Short mmCIF file of C-alpha atoms in Angstrom, two decimals:
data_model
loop_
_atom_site.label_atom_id
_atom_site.label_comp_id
_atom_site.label_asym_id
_atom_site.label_seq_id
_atom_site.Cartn_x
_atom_site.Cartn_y
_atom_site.Cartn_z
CA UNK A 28 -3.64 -27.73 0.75
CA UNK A 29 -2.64 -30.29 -1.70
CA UNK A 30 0.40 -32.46 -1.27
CA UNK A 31 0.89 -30.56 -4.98
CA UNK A 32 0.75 -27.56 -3.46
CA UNK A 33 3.40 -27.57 -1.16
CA UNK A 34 6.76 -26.01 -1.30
CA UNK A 35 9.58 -28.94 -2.22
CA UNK A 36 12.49 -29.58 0.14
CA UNK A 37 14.71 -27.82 -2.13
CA UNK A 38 12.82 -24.48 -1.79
CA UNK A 39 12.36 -25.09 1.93
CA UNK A 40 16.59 -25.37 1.84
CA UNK A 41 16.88 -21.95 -0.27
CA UNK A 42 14.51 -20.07 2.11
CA UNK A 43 15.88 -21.21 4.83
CA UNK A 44 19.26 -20.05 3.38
CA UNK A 45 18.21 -16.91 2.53
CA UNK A 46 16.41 -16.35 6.11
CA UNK A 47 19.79 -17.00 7.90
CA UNK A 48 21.64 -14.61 5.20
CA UNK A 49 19.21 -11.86 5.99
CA UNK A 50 18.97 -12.18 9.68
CA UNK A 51 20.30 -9.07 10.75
CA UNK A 52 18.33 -7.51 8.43
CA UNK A 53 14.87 -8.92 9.18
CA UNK A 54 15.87 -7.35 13.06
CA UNK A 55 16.56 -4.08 11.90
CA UNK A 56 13.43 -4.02 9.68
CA UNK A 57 11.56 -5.31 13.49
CA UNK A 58 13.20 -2.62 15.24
CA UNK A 59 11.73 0.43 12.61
CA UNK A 60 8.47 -1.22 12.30
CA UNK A 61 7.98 -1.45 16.34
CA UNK A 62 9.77 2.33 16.74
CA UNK A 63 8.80 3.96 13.77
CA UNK A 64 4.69 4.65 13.62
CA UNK A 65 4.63 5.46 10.23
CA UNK A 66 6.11 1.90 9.59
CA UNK A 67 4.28 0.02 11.93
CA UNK A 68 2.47 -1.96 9.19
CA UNK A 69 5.64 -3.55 7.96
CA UNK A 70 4.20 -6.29 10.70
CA UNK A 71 2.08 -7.45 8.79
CA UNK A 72 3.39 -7.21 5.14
CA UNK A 73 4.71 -10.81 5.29
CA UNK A 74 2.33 -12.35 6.66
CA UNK A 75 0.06 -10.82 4.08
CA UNK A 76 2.61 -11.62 1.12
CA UNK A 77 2.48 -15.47 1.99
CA UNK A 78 -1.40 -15.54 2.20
CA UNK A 79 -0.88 -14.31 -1.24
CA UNK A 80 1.70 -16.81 -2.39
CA UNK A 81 -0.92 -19.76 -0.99
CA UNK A 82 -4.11 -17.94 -2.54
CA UNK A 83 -2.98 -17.07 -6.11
CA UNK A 84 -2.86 -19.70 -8.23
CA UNK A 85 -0.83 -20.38 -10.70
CA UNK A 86 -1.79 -18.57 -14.62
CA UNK A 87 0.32 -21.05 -16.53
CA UNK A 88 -0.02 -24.06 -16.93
CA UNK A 89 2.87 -25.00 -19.46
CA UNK A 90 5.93 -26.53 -18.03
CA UNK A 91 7.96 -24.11 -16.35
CA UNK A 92 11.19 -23.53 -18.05
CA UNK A 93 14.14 -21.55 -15.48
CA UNK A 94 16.05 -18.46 -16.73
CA UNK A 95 19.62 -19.36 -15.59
CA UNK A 96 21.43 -17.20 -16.58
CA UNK A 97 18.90 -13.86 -15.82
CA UNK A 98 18.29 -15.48 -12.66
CA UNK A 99 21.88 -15.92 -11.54
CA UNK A 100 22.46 -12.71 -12.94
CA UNK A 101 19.87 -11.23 -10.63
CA UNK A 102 21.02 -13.11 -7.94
CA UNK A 103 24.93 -11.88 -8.49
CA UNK A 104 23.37 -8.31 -8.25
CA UNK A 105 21.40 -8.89 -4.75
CA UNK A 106 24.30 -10.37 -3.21
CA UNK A 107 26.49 -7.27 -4.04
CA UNK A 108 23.74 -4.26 -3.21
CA UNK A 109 23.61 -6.43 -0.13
CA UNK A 110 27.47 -6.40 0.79
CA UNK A 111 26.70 -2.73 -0.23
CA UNK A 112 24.08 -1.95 2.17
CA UNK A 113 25.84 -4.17 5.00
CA UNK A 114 28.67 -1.92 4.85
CA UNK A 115 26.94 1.27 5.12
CA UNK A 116 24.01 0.49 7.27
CA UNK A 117 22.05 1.15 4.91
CA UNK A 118 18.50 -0.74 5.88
CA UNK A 119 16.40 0.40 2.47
CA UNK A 120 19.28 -1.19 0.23
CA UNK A 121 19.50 -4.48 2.36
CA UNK A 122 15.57 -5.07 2.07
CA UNK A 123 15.69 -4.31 -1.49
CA UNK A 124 18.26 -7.00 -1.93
CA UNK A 125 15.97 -9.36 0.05
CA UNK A 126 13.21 -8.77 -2.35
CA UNK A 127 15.59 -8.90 -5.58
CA UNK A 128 16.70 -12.21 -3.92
CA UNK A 129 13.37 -13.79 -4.44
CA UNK A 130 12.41 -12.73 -7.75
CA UNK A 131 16.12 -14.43 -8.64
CA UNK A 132 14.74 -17.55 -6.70
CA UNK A 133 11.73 -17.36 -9.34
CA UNK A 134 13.49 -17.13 -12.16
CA UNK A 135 15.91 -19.80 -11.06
CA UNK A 136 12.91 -22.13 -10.46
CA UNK A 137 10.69 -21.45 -13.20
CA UNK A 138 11.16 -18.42 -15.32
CA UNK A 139 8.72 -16.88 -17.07
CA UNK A 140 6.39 -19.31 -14.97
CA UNK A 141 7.88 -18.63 -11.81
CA UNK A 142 7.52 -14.78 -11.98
CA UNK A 143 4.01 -14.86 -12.81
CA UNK A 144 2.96 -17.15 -10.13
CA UNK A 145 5.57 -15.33 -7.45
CA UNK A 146 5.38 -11.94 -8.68
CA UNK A 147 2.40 -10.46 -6.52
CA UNK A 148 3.42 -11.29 -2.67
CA UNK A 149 7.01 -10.68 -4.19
CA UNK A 150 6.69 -7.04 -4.93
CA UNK A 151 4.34 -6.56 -2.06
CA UNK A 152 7.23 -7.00 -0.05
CA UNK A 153 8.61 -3.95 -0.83
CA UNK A 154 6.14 -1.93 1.40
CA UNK A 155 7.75 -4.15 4.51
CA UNK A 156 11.49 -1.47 3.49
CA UNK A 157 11.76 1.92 5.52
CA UNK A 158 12.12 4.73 2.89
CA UNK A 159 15.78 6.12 2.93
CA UNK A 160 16.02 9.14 6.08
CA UNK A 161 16.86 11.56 3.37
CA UNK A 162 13.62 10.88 1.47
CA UNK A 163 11.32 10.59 4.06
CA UNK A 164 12.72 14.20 5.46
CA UNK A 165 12.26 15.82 2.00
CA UNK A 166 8.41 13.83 1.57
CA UNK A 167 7.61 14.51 5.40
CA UNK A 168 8.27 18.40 5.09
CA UNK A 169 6.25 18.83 1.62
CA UNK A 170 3.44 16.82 3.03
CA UNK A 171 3.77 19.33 6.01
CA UNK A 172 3.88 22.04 3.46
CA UNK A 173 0.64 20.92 1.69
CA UNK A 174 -1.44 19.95 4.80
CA UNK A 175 -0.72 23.34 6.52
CA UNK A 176 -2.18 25.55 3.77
CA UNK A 177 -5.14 22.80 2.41
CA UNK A 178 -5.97 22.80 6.54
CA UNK A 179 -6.09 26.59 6.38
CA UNK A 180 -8.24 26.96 3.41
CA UNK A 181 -11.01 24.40 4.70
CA UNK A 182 -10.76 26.23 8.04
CA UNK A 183 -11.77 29.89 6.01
CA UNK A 184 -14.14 27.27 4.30
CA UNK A 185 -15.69 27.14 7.84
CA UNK A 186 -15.86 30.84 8.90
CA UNK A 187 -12.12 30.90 10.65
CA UNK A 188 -9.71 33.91 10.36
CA UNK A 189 -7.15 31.60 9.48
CA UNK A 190 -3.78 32.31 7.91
CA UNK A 191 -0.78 29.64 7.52
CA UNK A 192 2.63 30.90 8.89
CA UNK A 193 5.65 28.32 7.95
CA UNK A 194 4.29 24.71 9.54
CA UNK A 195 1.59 26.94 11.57
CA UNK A 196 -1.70 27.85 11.52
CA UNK A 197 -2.91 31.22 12.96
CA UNK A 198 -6.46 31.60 13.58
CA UNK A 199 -7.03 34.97 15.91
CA UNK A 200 -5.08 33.70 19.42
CA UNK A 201 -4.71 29.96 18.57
CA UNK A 202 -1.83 28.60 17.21
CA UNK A 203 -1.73 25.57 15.50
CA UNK A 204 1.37 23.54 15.15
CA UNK A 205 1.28 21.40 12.13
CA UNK A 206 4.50 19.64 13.38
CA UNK A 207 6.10 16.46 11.69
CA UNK A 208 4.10 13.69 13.27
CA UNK A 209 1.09 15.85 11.81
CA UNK A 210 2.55 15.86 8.06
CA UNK A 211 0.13 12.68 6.75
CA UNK A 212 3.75 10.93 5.92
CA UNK A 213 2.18 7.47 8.09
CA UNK A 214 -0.95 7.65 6.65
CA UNK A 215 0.62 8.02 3.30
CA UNK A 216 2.70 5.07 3.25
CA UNK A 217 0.04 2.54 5.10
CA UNK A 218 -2.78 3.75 2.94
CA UNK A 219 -0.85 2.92 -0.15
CA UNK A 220 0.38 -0.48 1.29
CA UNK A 221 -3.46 -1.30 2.16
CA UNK A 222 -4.57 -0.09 -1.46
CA UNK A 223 -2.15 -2.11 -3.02
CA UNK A 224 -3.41 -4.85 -0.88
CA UNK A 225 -6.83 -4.49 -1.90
CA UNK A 226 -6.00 -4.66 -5.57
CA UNK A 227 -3.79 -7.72 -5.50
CA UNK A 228 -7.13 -9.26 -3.92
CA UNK A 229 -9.91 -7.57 -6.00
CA UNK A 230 -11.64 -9.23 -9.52
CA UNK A 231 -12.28 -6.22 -10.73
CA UNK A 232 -11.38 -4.62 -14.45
CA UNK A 233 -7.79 -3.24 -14.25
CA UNK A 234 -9.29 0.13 -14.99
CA UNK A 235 -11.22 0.10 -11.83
CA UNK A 236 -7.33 -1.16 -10.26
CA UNK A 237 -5.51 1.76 -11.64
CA UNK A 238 -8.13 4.11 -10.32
CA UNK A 239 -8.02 2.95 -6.89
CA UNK A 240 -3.96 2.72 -7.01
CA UNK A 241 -4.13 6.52 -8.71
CA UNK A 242 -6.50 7.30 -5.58
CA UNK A 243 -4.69 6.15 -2.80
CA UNK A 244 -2.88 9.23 -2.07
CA UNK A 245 -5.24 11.73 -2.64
CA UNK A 246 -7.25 9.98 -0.21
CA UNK A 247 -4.29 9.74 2.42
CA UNK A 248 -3.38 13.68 1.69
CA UNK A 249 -7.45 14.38 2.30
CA UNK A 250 -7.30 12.28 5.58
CA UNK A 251 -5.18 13.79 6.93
CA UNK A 252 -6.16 17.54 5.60
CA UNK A 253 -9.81 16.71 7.46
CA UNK A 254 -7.70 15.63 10.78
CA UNK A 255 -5.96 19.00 11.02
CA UNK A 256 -9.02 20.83 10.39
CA UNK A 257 -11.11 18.99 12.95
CA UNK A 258 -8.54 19.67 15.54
CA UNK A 259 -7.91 23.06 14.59
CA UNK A 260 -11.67 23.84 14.78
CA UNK A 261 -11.76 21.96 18.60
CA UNK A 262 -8.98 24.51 19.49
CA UNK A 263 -10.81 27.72 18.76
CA UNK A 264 -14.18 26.40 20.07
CA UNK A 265 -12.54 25.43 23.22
CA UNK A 266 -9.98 27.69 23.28
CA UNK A 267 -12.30 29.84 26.58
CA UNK A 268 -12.98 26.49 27.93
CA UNK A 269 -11.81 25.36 31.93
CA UNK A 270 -10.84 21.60 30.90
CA UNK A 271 -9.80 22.26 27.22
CA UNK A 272 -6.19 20.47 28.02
CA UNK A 273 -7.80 17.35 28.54
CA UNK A 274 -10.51 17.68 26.15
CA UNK A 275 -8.25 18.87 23.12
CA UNK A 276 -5.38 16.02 24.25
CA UNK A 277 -8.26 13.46 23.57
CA UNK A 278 -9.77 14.98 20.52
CA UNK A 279 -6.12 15.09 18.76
CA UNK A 280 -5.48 11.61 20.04
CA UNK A 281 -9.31 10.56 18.74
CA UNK A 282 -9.00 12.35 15.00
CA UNK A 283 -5.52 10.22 14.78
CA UNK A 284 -7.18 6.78 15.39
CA UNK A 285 -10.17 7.88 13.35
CA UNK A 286 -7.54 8.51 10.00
CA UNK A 287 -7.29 5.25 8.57
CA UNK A 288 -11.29 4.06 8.98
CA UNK A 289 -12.25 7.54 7.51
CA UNK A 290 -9.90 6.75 4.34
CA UNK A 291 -11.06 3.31 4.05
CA UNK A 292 -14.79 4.65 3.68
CA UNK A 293 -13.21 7.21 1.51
CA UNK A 294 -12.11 3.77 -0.26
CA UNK A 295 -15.71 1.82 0.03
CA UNK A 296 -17.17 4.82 -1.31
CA UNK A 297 -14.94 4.70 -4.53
CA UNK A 298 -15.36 1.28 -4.99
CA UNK A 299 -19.52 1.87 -4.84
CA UNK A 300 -19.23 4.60 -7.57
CA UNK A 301 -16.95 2.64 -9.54
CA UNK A 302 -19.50 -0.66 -8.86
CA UNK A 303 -22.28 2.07 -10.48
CA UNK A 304 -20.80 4.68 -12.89
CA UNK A 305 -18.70 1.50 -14.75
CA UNK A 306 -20.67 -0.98 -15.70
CA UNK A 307 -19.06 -4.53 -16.74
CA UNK A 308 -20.83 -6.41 -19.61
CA UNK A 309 -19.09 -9.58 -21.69
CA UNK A 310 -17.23 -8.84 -24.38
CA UNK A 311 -18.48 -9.11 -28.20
CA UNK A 312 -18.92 -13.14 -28.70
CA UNK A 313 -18.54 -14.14 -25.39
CA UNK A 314 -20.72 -16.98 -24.67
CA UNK A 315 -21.21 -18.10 -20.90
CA UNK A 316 -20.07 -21.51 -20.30
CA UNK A 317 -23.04 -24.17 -19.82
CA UNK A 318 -22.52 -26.20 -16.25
CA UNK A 319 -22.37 -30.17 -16.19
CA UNK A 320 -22.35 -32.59 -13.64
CA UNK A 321 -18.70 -33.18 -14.58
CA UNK A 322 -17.50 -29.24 -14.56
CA UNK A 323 -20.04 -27.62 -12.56
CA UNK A 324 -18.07 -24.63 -12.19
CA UNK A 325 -17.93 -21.72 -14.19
CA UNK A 326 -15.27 -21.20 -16.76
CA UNK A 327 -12.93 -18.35 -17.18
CA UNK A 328 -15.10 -15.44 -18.19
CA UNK A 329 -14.02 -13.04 -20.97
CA UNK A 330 -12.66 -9.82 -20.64
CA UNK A 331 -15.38 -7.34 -19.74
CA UNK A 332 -15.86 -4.37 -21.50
CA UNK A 333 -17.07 -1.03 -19.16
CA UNK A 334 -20.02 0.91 -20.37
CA UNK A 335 -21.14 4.01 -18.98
CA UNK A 336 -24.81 4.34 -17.22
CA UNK A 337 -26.06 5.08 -19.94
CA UNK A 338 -24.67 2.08 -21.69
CA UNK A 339 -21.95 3.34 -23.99
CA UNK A 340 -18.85 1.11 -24.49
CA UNK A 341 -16.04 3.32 -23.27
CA UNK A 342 -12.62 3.04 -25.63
CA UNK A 343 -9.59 1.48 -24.01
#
């Protein structure tokens, strides 16, 4: 890293500020991500959001000129939904602040500038907040909705009698329980937090971006859909069976840890289709740079233009 590079002392001094301010608040957010599975990868969000800040280099090059009074503005605002949340425990609305808090440091620092250099591992943050309780009870029990009847219709995909009932699944003398830990809500929110991940890193078009972000849940709901049905089919083949407890305890447990590596194929195998079905070619008058010994590397390409396999530009 260059001595350029690194953060000045008075950044350093507003960080620091700002890590003491939000101290109670950075243990809360450690106690939900090490209680709360579907949270869990909140541990790594800000580690992840300063490999960002050090990777991503800067877009402008102009001299950055501060927004005081939007800044200060924004600022104003984080300190009061702060006070806010303080008062009425209310975790979500503290780690907003947080977040708002930085993008006010940006714009303090170097407006326009600042945002567009800061912006990425800034709003990345935001997957490191619990959803409010009230939310994730509505999103858990519709996600528990949708897996138990998708789960049922693969299952009479597969030759079982089954039929939903409320959060259950009936097939002959098995019950299944799709209960809340079973509702996708963890996969959800992780999967998303990893997609968004993997598009803040990608060089891809932003159409191929978009389609991965618009994919993310479908994938998680899917995941999770192909987890029930798994289990549910290990149930009724096992259901006569001497050792099922152990064997069915194991097999839930296994199609759990198998989840997120089954949607990140799903993922791979997106991005492969994508890589084939779009193809990138240089814009109309783009002209690839020629290297020298004095700028050897290549210059910033143009904006790419998809075309179909058969070669068609496709409108944007």
């Amino acid at each position: 890293m260059t001595p350029s590079a690194l953060p000045s002392p008075k950044a350093v001094l507003i960080l620091a500020v700002l890590g003491w301010v939000y101290w109670p608040t950075f243990a809360e957010l450690y106690d939900t991500w090490t209680t709360h599975p579907e949270y869990s990868h909140g541990l790594l969000v800000p580690f992840f959001a300063l490999y960002l800040l050090f990777k991503r280099k800067p877009a402008i090059t102009v001299e950055p000129t501060p927004w005081p009074v939007l800044g200060f503005a924004t600022l104003v605002f984080a300190i009061l939904i702060r006070l806010a949340g303080s008062a009425t425990s209310f975790l979500p609305v503290e780690g907003l602040s947080f977040v708002l808090c930085l993008a006010a440091v940006a714009m303090l620092a170097g407006g326009r500038a600042g945002l567009v250099r800061f912006w990425p591992p800034i709003v990345f943050l935001v997957f490191m907040i619990p959803l409010p309780y009230e939310a994730s009870r509505l999103l858990g029990a519709e996600l528990q909705r949708v897996a138990t009847f998708a789960s049922t219709f693969l299952l009479q995909c597969f030759g079982q009698p089954a039929i939903p009932e409320g959060n259950r699944i009936l097939i002959e003398d098995v019950t299944l329980n799709v209960v809340e830990a079973c509702s996708g809500l963890r996969m959800l929110v992780t999967f998303v937090a990893f997609s968004v991940a993997a598009v803040l890193l990608m060089d891809r078009h932003w159409l191929v971006k978009m389609l991965v972000l618009g994919s993310a849940v479908p994938i998680a709901l899917v995941t999770n859909v192909l987890r029930i049905t798994a289990t549910g089919l290990a149930h009724v083949w096992l259901h006569d069976s001497d050792s099922k407890g152990k064997v069915l305890d194991f097999i839930h447990d296994f199609n759990g840890w198998m989840m997120m590596p089954v949607g990140l194929t799903f993922l791979l195998l997106e991005l492969w289709l994508f890589k084939h079905l779009l193809i990138e070619r240089p814009a109309a008058g783009y002209q690839p740079p020629v290297a020298s010994p004095l700028q050897p590397a290549a210059a910033p390409r143009a904006k790419p233009r998809f075309a179909s396999v058969i070669r068609v530009p496709v409108n944007r």
